[in-house]
PDB file of C-alpha atoms in Angstrom:
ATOM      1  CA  UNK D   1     -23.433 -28.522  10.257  1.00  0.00           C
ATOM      2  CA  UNK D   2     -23.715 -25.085   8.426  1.00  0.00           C
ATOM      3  CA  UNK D   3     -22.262 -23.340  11.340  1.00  0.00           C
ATOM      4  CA  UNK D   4     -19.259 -25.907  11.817  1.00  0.00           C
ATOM      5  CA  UNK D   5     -18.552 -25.379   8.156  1.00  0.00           C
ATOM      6  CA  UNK D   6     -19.152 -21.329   8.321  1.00  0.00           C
ATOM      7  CA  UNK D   7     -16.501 -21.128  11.576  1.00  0.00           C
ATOM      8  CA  UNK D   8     -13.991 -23.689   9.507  1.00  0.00           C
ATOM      9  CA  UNK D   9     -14.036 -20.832   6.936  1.00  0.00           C
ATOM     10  CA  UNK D  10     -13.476 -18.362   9.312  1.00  0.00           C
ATOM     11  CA  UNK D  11     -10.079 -19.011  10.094  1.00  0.00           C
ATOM     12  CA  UNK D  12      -9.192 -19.363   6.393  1.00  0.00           C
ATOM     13  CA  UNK D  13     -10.510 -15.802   5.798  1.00  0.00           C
ATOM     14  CA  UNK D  14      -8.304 -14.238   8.855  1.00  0.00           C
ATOM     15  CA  UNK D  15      -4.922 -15.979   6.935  1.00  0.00           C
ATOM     16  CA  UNK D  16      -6.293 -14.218   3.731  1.00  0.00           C
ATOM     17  CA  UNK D  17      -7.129 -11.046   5.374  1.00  0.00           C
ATOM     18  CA  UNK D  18      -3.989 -10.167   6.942  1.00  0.00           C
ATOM     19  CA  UNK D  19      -1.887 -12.035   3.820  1.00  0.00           C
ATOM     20  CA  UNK D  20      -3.546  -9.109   1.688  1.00  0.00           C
ATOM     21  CA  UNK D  21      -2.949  -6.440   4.361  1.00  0.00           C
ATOM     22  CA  UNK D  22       1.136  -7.541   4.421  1.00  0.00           C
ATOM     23  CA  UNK D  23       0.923  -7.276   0.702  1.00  0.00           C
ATOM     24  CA  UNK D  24      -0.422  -4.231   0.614  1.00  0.00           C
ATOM     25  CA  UNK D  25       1.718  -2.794   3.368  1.00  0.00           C
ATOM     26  CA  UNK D  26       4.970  -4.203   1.184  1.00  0.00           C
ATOM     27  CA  UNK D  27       3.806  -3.034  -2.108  1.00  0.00           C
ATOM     28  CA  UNK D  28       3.462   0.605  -0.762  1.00  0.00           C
ATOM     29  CA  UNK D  29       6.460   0.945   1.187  1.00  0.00           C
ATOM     30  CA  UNK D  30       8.427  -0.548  -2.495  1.00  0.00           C
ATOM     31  CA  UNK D  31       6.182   2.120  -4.447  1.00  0.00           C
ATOM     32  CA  UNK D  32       7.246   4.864  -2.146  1.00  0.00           C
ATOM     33  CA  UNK D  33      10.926   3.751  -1.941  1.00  0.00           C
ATOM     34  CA  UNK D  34      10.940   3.729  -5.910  1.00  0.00           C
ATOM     35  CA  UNK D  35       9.699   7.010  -6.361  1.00  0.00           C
ATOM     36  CA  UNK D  36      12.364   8.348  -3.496  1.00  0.00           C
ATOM     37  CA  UNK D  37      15.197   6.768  -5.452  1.00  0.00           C
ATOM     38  CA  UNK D  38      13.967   7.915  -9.137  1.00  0.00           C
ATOM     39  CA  UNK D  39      13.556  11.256  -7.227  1.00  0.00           C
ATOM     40  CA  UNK D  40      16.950  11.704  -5.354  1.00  0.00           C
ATOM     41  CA  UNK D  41      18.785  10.424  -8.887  1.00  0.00           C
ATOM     42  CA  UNK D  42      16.399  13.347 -10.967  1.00  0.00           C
ATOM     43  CA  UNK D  43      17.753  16.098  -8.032  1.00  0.00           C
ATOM     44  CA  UNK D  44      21.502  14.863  -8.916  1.00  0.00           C
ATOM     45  CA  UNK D  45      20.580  15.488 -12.721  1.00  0.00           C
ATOM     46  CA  UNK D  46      19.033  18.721 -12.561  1.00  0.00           C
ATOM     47  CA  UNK D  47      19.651  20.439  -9.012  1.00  0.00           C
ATOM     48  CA  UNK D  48      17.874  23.670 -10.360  1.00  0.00           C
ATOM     49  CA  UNK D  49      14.704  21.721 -10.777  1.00  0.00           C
ATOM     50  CA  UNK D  50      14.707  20.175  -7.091  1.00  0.00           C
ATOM     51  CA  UNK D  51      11.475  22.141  -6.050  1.00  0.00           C
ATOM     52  CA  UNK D  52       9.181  20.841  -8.671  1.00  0.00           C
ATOM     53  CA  UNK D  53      10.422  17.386  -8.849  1.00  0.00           C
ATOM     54  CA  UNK D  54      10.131  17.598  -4.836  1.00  0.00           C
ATOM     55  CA  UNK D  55       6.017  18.250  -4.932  1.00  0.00           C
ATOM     56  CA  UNK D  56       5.968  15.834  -8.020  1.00  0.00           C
ATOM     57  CA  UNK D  57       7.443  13.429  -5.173  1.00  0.00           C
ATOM     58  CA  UNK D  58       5.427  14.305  -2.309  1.00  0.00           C
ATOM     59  CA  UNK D  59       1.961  14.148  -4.603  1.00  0.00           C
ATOM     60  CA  UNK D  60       2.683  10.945  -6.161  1.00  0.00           C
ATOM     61  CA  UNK D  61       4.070   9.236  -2.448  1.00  0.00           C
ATOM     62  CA  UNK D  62       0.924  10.330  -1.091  1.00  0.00           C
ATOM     63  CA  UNK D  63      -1.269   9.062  -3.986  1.00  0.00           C
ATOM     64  CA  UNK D  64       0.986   5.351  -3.443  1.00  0.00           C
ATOM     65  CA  UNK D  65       0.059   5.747   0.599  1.00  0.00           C
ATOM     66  CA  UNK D  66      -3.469   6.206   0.065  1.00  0.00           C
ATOM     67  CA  UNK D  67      -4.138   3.347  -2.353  1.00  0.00           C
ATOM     68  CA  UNK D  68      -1.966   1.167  -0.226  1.00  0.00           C
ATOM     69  CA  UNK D  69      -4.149   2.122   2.992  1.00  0.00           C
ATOM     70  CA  UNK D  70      -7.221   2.015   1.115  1.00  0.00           C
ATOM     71  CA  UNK D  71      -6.173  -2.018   0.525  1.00  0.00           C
ATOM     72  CA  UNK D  72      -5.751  -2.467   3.828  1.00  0.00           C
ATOM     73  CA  UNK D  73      -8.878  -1.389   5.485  1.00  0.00           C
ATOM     74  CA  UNK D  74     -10.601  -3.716   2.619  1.00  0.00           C
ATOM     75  CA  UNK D  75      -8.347  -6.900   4.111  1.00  0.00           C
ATOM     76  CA  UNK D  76      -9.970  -5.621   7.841  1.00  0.00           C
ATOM     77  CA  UNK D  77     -13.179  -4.801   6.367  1.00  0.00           C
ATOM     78  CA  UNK D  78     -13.565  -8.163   4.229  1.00  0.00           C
ATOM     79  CA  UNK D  79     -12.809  -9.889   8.220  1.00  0.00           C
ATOM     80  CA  UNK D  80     -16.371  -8.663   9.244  1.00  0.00           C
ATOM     81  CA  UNK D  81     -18.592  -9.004   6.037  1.00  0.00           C
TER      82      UNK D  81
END
């Protein structure tokens, strides 16, 4: 009975997993579409400082990618423990 109730779970933990991967996946890709946009419209303001604010970008996209893959291997991870 344990098991029957353990493998009805299952399935419900699978939806969950790969509902919070999708979330993940779309919150990242809006982070790093936000900070494009605020970037490209900062280069049209002050073309002189395009160089800084272009490693301000690329260090804050990557900080955005890396929290947003660290949420997804905990979806994966939480399908095996």
């Amino acid at each position: 009975m344990i098991l029957l109730e353990a493998a009805a779970g299952a399935g419900l933990a699978k939806f969950g997993a790969a509902i919070g991967a999708a979330l993940a996946v779309i919150g990242g890709a809006y982070g790093i579409g936000t900070i494009g946009k605020a970037t490209v419209e900062s280069i049209a303001r002050q073309p002189s400082a395009a160089g800084d604010i272009r490693s301000s970008l690329i260090l804050a996209a990557a900080l955005v990618e890396s929290i947003s893959l660290f949420a997804i291997i905990v979806c994966l991870l939480s399908l095996f423990f």
